PDB file of C-alpha atoms in Angstrom:
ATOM      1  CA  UNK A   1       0.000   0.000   0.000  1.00  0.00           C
ATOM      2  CA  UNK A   2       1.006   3.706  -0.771  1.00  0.00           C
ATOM      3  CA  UNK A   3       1.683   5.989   2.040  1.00  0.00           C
ATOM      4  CA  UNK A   4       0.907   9.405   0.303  1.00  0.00           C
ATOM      5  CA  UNK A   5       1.334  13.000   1.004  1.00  0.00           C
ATOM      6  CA  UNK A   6       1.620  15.931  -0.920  1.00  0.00           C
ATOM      7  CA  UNK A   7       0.563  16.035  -4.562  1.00  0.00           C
ATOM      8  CA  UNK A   8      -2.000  12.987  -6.045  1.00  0.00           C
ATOM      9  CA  UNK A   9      -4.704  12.510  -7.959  1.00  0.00           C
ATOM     10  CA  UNK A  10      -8.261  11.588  -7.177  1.00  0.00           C
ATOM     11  CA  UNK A  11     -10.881   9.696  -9.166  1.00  0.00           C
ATOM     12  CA  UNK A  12     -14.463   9.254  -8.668  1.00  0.00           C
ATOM     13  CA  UNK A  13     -16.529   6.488 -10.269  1.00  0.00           C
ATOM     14  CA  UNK A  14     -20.532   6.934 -10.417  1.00  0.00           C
ATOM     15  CA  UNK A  15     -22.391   4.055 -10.917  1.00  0.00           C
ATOM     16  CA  UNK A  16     -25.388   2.574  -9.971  1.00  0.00           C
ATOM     17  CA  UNK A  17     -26.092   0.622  -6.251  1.00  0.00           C
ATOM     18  CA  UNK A  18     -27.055  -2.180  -8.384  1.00  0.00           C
ATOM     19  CA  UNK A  19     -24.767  -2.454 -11.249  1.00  0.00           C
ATOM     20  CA  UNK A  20     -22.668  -5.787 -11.218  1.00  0.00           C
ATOM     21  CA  UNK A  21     -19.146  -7.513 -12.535  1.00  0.00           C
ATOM     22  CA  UNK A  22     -19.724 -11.114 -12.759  1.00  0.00           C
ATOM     23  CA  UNK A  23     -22.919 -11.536 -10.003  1.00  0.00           C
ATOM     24  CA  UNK A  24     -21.008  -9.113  -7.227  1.00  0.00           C
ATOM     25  CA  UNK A  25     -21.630  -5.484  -6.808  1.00  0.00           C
ATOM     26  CA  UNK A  26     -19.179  -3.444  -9.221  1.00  0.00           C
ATOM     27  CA  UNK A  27     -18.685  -1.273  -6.201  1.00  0.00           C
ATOM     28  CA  UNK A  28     -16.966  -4.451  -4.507  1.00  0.00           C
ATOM     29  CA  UNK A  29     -14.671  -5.356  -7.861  1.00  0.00           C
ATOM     30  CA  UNK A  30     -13.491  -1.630  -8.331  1.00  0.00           C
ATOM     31  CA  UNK A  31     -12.464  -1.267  -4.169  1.00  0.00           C
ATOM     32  CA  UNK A  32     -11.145  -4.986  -4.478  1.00  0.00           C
ATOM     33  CA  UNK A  33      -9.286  -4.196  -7.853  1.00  0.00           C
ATOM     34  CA  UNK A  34      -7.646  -0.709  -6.719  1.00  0.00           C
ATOM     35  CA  UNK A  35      -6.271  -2.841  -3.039  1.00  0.00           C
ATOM     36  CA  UNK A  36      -4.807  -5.498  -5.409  1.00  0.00           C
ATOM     37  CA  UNK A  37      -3.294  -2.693  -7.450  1.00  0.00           C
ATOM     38  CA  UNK A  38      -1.607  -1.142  -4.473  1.00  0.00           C
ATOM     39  CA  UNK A  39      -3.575   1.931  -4.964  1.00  0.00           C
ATOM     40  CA  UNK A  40      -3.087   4.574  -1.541  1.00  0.00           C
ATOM     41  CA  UNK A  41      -6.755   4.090  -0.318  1.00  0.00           C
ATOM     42  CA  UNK A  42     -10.761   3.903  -1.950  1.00  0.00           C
ATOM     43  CA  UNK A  43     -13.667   4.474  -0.300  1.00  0.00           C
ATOM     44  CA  UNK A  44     -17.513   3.785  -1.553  1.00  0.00           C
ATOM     45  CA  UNK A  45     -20.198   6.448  -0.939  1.00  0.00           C
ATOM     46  CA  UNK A  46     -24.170   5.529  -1.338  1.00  0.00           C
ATOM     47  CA  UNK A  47     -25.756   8.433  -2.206  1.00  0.00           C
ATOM     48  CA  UNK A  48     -29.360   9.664  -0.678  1.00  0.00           C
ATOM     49  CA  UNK A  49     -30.803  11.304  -4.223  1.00  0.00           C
ATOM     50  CA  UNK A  50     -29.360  11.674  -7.412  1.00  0.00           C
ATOM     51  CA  UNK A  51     -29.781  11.225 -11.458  1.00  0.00           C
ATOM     52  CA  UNK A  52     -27.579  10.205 -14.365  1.00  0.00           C
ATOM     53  CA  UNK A  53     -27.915   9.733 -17.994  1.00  0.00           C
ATOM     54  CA  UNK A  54     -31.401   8.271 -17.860  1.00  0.00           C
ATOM     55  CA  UNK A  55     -32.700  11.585 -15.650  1.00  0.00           C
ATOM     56  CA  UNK A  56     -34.549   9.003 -13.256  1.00  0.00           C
ATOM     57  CA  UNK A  57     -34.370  10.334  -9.899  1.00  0.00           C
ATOM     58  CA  UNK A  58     -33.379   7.594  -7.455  1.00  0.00           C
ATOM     59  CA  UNK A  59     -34.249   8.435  -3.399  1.00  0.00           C
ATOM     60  CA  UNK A  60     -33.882   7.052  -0.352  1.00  0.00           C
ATOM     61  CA  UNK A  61     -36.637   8.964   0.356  1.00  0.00           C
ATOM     62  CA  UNK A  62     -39.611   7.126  -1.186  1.00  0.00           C
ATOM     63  CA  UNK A  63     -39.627   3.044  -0.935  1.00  0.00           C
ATOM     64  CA  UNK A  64     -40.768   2.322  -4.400  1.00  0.00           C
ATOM     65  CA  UNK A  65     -38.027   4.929  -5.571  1.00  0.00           C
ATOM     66  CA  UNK A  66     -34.835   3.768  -3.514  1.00  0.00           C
ATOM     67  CA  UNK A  67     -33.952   0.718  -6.040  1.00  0.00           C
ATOM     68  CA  UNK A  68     -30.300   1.362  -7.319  1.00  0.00           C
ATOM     69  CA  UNK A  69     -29.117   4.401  -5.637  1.00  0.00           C
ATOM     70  CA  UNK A  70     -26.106   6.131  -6.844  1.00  0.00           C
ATOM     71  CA  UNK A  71     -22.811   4.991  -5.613  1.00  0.00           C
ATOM     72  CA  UNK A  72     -19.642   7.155  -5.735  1.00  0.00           C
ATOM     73  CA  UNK A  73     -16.239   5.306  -5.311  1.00  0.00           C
ATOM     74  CA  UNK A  74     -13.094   7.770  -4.367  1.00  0.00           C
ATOM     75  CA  UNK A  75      -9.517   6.343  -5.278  1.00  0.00           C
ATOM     76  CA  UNK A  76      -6.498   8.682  -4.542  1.00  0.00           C
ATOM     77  CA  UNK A  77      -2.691   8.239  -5.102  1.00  0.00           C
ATOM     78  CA  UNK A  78      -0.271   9.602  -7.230  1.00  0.00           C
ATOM     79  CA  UNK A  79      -1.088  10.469 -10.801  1.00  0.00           C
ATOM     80  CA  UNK A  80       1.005   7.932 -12.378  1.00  0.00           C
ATOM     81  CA  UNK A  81      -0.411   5.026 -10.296  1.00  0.00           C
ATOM     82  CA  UNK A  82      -4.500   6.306 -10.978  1.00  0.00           C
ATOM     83  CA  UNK A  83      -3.645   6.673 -14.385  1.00  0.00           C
ATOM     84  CA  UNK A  84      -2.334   3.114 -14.595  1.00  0.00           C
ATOM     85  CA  UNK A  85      -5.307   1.839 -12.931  1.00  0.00           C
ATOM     86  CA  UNK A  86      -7.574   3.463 -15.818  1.00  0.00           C
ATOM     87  CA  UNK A  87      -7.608   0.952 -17.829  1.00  0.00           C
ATOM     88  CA  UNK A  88      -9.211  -1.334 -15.303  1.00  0.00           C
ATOM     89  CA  UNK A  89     -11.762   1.170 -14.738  1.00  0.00           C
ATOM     90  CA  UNK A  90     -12.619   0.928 -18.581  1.00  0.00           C
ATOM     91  CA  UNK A  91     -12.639  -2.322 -18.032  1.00  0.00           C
ATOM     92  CA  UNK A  92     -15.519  -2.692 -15.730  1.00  0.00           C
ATOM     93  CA  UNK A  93     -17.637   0.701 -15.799  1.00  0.00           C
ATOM     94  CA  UNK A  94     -19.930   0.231 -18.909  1.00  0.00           C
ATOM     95  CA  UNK A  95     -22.138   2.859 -17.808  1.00  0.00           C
ATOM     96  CA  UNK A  96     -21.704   5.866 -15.234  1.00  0.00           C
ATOM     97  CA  UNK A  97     -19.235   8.729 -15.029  1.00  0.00           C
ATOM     98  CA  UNK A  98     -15.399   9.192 -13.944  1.00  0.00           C
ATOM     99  CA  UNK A  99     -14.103  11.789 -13.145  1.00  0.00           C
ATOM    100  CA  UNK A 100     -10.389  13.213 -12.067  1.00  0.00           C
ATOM    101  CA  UNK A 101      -8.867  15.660 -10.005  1.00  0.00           C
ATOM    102  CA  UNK A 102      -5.839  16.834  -8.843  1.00  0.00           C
ATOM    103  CA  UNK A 103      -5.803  17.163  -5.180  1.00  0.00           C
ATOM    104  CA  UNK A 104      -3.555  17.898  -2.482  1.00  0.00           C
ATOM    105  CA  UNK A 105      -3.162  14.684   0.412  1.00  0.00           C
ATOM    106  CA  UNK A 106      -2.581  15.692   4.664  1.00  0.00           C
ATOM    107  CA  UNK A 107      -2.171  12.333   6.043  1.00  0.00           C
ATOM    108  CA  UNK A 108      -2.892  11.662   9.616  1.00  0.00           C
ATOM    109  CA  UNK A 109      -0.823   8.589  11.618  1.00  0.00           C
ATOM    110  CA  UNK A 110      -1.361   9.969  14.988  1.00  0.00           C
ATOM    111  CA  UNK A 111       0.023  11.883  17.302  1.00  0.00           C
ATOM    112  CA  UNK A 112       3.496  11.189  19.377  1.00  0.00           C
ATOM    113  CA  UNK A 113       4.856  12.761  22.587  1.00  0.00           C
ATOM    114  CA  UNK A 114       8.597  13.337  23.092  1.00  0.00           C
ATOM    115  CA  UNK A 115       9.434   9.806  23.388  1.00  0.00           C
ATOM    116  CA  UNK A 116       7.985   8.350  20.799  1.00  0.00           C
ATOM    117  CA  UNK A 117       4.759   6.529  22.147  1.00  0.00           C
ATOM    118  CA  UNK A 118       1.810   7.203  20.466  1.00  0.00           C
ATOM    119  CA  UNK A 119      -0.736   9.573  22.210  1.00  0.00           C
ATOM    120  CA  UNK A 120      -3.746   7.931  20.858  1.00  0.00           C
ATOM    121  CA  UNK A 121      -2.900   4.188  21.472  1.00  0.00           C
ATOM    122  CA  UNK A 122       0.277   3.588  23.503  1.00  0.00           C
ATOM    123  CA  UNK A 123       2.409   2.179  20.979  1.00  0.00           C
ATOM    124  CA  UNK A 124       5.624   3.254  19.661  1.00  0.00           C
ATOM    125  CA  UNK A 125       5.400   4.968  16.216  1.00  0.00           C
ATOM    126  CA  UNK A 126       7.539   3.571  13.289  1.00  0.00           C
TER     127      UNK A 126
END
């Protein structure tokens, strides 16, 4: 895995709650595909309300509506490594949206004291 600060890139994938790779949410293959790439970190976001190419609303809000929400997935690590892992993106995304950014990365380990241990959780850092 990719420890990352400073200067990266960011993509986000929109898709659908219930679009599939091979009978498994296509959520599930991107996250699982950008961990076996080594990618820095991806997180999956289900959205509450939103509308794509069809202009169908989807919403939480009313039962008969909240079939196939939309889904956002957020990759970030350096440029070169997202821009390798394109390709796998065209791959599986057959319909939905991408979209890339540059972006700037703070990362947070956790605080030390003067000796080393870790504030938070009494280890020593590395």
């Amino acid at each position: 895995m990719t420890r990352l600060t400073g200067s990266a890139l960011r993509v986000t994938v929109f898709i659908g709650e219930n679009d599939t790779w091979h009978h498994k949410p296509l959520y599930a293959e991107i996250v699982h595909r950008a961990h076996t790439a080594g990618l820095a970190g991806a997180s999956v976001f289900r959205g509450i309300e939103g509308f794509g190419a069809s202009s169908r609303i989807h919403t939480s809000r009313l039962l008969s509506l909240s079939e196939d929400l939309p889904v956002a997935i957020v990759i970030v690590d350096t440029e070169e490594r997202v821009r390798a892992f394109l390709p796998q993106l065209d791959e599986l995304v057959t319909e939905g949206l991408v979209i890339l950014d540059e972006c700037e990365v703070i990362r947070y380990v956790g605080r030390t004291d003067d000796s080393g241990e870790s504030v938070a959780k009494g280890k020593r850092s590395l």
